[in-house]
XYZ file of N, CA and C in Angstrom:
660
model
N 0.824 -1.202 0.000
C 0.000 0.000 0.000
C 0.862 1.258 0.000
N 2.143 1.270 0.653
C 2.867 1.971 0.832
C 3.548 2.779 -0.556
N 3.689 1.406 -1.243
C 4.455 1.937 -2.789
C 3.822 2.467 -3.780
N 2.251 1.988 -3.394
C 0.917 2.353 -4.437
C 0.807 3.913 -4.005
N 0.788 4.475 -2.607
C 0.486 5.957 -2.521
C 1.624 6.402 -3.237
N 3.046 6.097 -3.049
C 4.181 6.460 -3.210
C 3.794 7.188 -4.586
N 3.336 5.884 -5.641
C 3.375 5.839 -7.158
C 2.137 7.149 -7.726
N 1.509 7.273 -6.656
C 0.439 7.955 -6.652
C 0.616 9.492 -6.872
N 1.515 9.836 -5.825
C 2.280 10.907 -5.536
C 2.982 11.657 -6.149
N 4.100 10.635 -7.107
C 5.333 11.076 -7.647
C 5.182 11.483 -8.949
N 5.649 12.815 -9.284
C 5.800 13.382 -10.192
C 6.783 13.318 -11.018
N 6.452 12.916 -12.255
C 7.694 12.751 -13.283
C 8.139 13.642 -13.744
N 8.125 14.717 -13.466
C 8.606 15.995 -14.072
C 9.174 16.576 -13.125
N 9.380 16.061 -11.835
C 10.437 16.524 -10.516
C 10.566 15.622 -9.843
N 11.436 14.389 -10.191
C 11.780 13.003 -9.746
C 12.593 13.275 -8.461
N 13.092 14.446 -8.430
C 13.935 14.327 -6.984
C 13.507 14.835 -6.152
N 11.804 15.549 -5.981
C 11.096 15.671 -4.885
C 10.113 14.668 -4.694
N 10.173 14.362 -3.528
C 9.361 12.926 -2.899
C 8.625 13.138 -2.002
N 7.391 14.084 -2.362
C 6.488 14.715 -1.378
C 5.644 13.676 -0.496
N 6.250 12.808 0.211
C 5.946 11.878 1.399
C 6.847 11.797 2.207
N 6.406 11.358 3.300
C 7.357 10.941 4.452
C 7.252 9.299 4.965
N 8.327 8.264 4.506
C 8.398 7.063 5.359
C 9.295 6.912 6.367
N 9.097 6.406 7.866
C 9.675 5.880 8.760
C 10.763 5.171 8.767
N 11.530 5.375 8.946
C 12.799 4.884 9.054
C 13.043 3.655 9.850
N 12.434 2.542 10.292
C 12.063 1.662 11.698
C 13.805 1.607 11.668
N 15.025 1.532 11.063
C 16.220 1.416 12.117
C 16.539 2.331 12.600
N 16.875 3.511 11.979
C 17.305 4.752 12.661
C 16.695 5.200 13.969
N 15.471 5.008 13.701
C 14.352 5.271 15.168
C 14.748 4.415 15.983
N 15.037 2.924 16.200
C 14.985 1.894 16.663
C 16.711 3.047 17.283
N 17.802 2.994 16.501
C 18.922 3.267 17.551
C 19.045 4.069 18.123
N 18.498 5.748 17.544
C 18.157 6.895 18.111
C 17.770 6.406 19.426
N 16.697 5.192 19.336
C 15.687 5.373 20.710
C 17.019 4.720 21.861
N 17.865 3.597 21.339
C 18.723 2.947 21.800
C 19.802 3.770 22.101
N 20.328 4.643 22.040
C 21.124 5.775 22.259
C 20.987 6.898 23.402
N 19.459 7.314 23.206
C 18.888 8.678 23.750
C 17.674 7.941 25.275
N 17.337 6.374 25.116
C 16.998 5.965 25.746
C 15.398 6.217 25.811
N 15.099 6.955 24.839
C 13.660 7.750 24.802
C 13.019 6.315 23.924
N 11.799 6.014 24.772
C 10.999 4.691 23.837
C 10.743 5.024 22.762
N 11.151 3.849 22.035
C 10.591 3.717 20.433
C 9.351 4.273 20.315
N 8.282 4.117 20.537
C 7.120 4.332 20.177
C 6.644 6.073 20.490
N 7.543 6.907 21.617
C 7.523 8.108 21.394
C 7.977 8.818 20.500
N 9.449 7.968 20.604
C 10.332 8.803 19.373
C 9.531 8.851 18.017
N 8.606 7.643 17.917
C 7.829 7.386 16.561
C 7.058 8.556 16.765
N 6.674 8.863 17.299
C 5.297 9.881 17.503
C 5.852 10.871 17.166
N 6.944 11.773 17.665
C 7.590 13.021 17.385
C 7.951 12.659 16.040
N 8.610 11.710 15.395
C 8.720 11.907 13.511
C 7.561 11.967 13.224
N 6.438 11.600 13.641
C 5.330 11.146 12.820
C 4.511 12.811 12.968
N 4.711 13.409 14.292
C 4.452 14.792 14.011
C 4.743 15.967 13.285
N 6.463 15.730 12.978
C 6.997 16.538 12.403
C 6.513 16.340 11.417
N 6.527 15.455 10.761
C 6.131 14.748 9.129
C 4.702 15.576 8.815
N 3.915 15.614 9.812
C 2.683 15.620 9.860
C 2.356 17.379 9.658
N 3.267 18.132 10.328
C 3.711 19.416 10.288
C 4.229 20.071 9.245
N 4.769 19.021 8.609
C 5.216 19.903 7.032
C 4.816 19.557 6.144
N 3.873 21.027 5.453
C 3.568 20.458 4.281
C 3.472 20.018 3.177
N 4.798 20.035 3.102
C 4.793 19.336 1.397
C 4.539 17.488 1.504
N 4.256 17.244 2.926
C 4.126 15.786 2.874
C 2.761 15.323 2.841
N 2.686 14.339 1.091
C 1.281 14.850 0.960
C 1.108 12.909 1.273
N 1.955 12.231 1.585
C 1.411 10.871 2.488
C 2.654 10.640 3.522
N 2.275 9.610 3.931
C 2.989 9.408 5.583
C 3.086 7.848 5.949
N 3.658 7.408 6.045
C 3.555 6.059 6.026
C 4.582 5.023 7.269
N 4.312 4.358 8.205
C 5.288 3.742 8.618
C 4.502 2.844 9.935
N 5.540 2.896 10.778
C 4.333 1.535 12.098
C 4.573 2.372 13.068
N 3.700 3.422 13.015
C 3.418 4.267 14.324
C 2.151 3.671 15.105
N 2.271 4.156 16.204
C 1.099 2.903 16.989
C 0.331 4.378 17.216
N -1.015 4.613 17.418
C -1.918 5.497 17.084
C -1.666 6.169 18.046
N -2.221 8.130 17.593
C -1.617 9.283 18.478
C -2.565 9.798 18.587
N -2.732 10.406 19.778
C -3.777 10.757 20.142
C -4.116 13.016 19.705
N -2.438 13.177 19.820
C -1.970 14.342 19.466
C -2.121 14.514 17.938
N -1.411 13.743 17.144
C -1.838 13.697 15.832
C -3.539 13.961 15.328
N -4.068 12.977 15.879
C -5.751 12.794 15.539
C -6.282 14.172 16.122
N -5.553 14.645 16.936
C -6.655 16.044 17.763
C -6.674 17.529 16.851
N -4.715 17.449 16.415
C -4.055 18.428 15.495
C -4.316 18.105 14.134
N -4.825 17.335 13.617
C -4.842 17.088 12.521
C -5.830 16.659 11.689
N -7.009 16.253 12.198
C -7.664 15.452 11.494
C -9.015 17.034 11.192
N -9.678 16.326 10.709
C -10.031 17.086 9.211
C -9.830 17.496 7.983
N -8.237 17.455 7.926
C -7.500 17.894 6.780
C -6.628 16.602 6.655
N -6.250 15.498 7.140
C -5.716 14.523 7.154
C -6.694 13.121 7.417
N -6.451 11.965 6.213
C -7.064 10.992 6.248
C -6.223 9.960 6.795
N -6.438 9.589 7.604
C -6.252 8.262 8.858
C -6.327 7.281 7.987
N -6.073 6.185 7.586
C -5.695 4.744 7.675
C -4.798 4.034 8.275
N -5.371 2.349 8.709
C -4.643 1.695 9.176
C -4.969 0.417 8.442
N -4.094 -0.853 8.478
C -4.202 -2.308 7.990
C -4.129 -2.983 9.031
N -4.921 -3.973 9.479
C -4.306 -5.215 10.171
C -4.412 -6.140 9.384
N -4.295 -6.930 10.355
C -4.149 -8.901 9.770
C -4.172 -9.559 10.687
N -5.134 -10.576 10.650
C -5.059 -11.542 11.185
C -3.990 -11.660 12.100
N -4.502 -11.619 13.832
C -3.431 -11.813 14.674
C -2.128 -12.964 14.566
N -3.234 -14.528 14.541
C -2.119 -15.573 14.512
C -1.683 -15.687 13.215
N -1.979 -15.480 11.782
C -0.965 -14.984 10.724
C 0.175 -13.929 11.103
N -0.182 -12.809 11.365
C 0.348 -11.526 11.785
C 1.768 -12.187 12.430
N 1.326 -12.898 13.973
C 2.402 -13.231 15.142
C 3.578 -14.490 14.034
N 2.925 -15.110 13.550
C 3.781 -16.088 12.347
C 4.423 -15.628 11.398
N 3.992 -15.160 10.492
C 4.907 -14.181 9.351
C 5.870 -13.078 9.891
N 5.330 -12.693 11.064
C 6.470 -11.638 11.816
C 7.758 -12.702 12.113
N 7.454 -13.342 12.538
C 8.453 -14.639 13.229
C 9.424 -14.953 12.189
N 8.978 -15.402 11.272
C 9.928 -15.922 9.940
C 10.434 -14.727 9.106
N 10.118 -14.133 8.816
C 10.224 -12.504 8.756
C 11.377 -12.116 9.366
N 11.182 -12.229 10.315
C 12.532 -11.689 11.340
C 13.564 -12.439 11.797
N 13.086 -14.034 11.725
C 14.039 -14.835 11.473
C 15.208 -15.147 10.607
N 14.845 -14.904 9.348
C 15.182 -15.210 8.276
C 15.952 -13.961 7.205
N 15.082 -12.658 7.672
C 15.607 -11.874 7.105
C 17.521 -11.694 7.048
N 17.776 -10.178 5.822
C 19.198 -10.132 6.096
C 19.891 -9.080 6.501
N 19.114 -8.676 7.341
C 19.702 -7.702 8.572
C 19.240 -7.817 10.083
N 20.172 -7.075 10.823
C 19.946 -7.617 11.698
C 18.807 -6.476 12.992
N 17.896 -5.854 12.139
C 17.141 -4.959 12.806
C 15.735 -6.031 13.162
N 15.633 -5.815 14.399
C 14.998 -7.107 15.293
C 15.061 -8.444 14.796
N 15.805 -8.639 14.591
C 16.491 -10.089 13.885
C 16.220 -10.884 14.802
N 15.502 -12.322 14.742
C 15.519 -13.281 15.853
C 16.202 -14.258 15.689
N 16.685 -15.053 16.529
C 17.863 -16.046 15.959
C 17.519 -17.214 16.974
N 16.771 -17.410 17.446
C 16.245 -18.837 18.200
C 14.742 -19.266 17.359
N 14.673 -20.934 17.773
C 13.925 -21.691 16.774
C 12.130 -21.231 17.390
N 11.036 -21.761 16.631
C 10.253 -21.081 16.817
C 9.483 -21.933 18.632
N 9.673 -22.592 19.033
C 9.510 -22.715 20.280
C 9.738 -22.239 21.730
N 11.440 -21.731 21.388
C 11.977 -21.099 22.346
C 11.435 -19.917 22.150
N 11.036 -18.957 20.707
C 10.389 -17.669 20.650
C 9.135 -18.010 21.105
N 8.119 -18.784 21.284
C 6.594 -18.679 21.593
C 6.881 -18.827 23.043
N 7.902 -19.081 24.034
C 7.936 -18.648 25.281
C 8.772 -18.186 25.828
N 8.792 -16.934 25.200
C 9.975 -15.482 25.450
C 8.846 -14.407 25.570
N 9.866 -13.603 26.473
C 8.957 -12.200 27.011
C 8.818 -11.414 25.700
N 9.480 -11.373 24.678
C 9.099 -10.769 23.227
C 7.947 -11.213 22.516
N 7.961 -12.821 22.663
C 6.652 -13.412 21.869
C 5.469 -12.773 22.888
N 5.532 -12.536 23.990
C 4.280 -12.390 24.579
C 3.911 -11.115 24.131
N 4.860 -10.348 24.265
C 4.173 -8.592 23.770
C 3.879 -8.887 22.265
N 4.837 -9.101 21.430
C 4.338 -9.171 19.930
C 3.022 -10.086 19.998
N 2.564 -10.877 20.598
C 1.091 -11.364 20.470
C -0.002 -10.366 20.669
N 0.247 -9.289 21.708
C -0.775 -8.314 21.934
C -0.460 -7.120 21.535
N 0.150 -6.999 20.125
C 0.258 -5.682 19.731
C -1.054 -4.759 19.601
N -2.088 -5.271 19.009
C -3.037 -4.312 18.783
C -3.680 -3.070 20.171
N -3.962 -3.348 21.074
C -4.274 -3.173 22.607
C -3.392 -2.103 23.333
N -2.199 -2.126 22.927
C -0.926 -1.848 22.752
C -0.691 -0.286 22.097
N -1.229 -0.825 20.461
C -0.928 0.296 19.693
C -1.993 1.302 19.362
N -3.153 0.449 20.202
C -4.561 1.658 19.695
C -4.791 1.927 20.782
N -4.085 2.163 22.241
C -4.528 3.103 23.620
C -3.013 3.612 23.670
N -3.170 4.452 25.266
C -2.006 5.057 25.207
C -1.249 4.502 26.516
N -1.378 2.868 26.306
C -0.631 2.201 27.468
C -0.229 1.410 26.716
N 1.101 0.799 27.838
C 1.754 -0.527 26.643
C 1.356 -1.859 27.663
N 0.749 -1.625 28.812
C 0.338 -2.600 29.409
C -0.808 -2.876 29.538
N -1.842 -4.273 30.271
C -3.174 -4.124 30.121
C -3.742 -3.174 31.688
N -4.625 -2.217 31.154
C -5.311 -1.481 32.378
C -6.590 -1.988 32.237
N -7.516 -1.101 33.173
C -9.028 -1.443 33.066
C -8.969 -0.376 31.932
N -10.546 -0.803 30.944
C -10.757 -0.096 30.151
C -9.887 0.200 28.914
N -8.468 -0.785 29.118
C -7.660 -0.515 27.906
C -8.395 -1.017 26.708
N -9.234 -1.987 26.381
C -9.854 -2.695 25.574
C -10.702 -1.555 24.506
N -12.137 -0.636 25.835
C -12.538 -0.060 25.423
C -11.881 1.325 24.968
N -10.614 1.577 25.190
C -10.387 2.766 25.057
C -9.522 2.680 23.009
N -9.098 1.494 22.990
C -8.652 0.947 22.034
C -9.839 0.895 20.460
N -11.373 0.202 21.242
C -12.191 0.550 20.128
C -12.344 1.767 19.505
N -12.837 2.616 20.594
C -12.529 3.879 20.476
C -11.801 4.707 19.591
N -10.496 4.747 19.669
C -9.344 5.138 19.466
C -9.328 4.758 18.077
N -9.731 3.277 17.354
C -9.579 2.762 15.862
C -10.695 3.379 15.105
N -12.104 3.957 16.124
C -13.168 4.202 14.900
C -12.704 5.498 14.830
N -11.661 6.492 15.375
C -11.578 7.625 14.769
C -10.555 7.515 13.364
N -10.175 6.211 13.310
C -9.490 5.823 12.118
C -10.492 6.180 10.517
N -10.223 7.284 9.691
C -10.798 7.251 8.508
C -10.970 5.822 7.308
N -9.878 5.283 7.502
C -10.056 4.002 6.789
C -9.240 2.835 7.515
N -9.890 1.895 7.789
C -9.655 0.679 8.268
C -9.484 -0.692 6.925
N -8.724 -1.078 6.944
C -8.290 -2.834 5.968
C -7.780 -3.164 6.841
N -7.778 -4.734 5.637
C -7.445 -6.165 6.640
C -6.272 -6.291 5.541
N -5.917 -7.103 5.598
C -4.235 -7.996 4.853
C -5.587 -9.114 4.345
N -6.123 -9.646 5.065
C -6.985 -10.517 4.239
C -7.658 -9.877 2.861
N -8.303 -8.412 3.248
C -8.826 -8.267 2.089
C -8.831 -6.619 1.892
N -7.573 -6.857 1.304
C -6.896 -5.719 0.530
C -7.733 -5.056 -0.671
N -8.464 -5.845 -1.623
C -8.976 -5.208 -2.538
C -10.473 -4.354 -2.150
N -10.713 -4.475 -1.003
C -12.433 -4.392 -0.306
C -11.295 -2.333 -0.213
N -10.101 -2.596 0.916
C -9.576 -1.418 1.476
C -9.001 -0.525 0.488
N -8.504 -1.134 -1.456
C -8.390 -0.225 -2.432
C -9.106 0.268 -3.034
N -10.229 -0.406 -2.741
C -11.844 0.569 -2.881
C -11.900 1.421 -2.603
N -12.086 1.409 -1.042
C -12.221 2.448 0.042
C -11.753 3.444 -0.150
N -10.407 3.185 -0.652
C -9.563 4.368 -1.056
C -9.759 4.946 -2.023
N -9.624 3.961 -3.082
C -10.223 5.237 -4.620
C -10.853 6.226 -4.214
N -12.381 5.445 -3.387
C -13.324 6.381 -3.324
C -13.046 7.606 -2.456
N -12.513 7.836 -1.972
C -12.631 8.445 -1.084
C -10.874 9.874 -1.523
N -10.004 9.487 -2.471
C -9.473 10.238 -2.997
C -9.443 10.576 -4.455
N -11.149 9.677 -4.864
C -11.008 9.997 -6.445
C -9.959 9.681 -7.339
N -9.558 8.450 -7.178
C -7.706 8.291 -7.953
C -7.947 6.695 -8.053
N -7.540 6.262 -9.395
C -7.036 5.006 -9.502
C -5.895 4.481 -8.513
N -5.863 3.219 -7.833
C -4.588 3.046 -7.439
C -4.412 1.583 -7.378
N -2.870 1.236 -8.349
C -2.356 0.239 -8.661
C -1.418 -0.339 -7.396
N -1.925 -1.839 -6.817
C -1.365 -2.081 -5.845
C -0.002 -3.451 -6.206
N 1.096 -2.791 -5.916
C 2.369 -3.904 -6.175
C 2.564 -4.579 -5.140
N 3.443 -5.606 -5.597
C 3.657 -6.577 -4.226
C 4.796 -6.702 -4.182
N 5.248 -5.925 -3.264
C 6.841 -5.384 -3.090
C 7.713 -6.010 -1.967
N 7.115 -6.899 -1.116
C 7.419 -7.086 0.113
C 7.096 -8.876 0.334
N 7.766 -9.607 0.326
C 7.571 -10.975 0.214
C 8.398 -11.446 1.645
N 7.484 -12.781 2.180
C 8.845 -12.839 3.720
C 9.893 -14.104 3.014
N 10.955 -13.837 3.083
C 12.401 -14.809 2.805
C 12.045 -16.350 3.153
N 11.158 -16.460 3.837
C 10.710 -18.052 4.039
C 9.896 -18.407 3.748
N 9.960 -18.717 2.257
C 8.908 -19.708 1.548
C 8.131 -20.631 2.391
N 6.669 -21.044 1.793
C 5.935 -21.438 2.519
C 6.588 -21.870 4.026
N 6.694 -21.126 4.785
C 6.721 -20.989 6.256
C 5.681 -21.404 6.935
N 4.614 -21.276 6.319
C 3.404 -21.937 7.358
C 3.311 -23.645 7.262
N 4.167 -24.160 6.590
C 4.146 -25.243 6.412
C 4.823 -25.889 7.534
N 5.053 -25.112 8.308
C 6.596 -25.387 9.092
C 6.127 -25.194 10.951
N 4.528 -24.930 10.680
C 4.441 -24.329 12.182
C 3.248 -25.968 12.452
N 3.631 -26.150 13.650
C 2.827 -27.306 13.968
C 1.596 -26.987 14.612
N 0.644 -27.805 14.416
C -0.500 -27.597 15.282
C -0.574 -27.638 16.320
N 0.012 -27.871 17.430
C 0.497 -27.882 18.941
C 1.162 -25.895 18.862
N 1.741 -25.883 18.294
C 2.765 -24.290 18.045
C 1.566 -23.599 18.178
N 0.797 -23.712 16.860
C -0.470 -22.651 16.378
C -1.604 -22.698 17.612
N -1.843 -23.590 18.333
C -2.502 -23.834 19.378
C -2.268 -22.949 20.464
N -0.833 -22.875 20.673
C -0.240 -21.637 21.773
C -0.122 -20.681 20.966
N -0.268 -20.235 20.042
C -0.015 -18.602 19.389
C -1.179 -18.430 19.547
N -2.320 -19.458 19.340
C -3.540 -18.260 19.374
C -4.396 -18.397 20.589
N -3.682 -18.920 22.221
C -3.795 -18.362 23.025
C -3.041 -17.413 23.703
N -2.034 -17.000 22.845
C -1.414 -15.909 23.327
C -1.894 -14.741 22.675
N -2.351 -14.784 21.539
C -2.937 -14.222 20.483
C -4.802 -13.514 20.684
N -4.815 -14.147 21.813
C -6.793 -14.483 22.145
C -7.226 -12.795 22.310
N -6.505 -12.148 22.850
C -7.140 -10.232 23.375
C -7.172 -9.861 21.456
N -5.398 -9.751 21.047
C -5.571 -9.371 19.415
C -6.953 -9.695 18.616
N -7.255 -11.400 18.889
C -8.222 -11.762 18.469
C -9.205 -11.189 18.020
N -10.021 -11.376 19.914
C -11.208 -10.438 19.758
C -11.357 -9.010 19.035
N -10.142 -8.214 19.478
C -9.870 -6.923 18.630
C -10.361 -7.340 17.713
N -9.368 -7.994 16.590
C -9.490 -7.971 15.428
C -10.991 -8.315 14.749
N -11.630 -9.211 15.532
C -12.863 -9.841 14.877
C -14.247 -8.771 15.125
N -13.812 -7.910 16.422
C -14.993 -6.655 16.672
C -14.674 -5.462 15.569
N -13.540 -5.409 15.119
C -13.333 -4.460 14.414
C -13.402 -4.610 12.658
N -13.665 -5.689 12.350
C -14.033 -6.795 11.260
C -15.855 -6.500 11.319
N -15.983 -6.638 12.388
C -17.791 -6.602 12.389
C -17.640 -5.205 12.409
N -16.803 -4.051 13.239
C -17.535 -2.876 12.852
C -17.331 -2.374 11.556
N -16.555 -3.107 10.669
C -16.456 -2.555 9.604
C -17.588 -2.856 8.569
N -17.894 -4.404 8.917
C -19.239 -4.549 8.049
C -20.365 -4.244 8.682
């Protein structure tokens, strides 16, 4: 989706202005490792600045939702987000990061020892996470999370991408051609996860779940 706004954007008659802004996930990642300031703030301050200047006419990266952004911005800025399927999501991240060839969150243990590591447990409940403004569970984090996604202008799934390039046409009047730019390094990988494995991902997976499946119904 990322490369489709990109393509959307770019002007052939001034190839060396690139009126968008994408996230950098390493630079942020060491900045934060350096300055000690959490990732997910430091995300917020690029994602403001970005948001602040205007020649950036898209924005793109894994900022977990702002509450500052949405207050400063919206009316004149259209919100989207994608999910996917939690226990796909928690699996393809896995091999993904396994396999890849760098070493920015690179995992290097087999997939058992990752489904009971303090990393697999947070990456199971990202959503909860990234749509309130806690990284732990409180009361009311659940509801504050629904909340927080219906001020989202456009919502997709990874399941069904062509329902969310709809959405979009309509709503910016523009054809848009979607490439598939991004493949994970481990061929059929799901071939590889056992049913005992998948059994514990998607009880670790069970809060994402529900998210995902209430927010599936509020969309239809």
């Amino acid at each position: 989706m990322r490369q489709a706004l990109q393509d959307l954007y770019f002007n052939p008659r001034r190839p060396r202005r690139k009126p968008w802004y994408v996230l950098n996930s390493h630079t942020t990642a060491e900045v934060s490792a350096i300055t000690g300031v959490k990732l997910y703030k430091l995300r917020e301050q690029q994602l403001l600045l970005a948001m602040a200047d205007a020649k950036n006419k898209m924005i793109a990266g894994h900022f977990r939702y702002s509450r500052l952004a949405y207050e400063h911005y919206r009316g004149n800025t259209l919100f989207m987000t994608i999910l996917r399927d939690p226990v796909s999501r928690f699996i393809s991240e896995y091999f993904y990061n396994r396999y890849k060839h760098n070493d920015h969150f690179r995992i290097k243990c087999d997939l058992d020892n990752y489904i009971n590591s303090e990393i697999a447990l947070r990456q199971s409940q990202l959503y909860l996470s990234w749509f309130t403004d806690t990284q732990s569970k409180s009361v009311g984090q659940y509801q504050q999370a629904i909340s927080n996604i219906n001020n989202i202008d456009i919502i997709g799934t990874v399941e069904d991408m062509p329902r969310l390039v709809k959405a979009l046409e309509q709503r910016l009047d523009r054809k848009i051609s979607m490439p598939i730019v991004r493949k994970n390094p481990r061929n059929h990988y799901q071939q590889e996860v056992s049913a005992v494995q998948r059994k514990k991902i998607e009880v670790m997976c069970a809060d994402d779940i529900n998210f995902y499946n209430d927010v599936c119904r509020l969309m239809n």
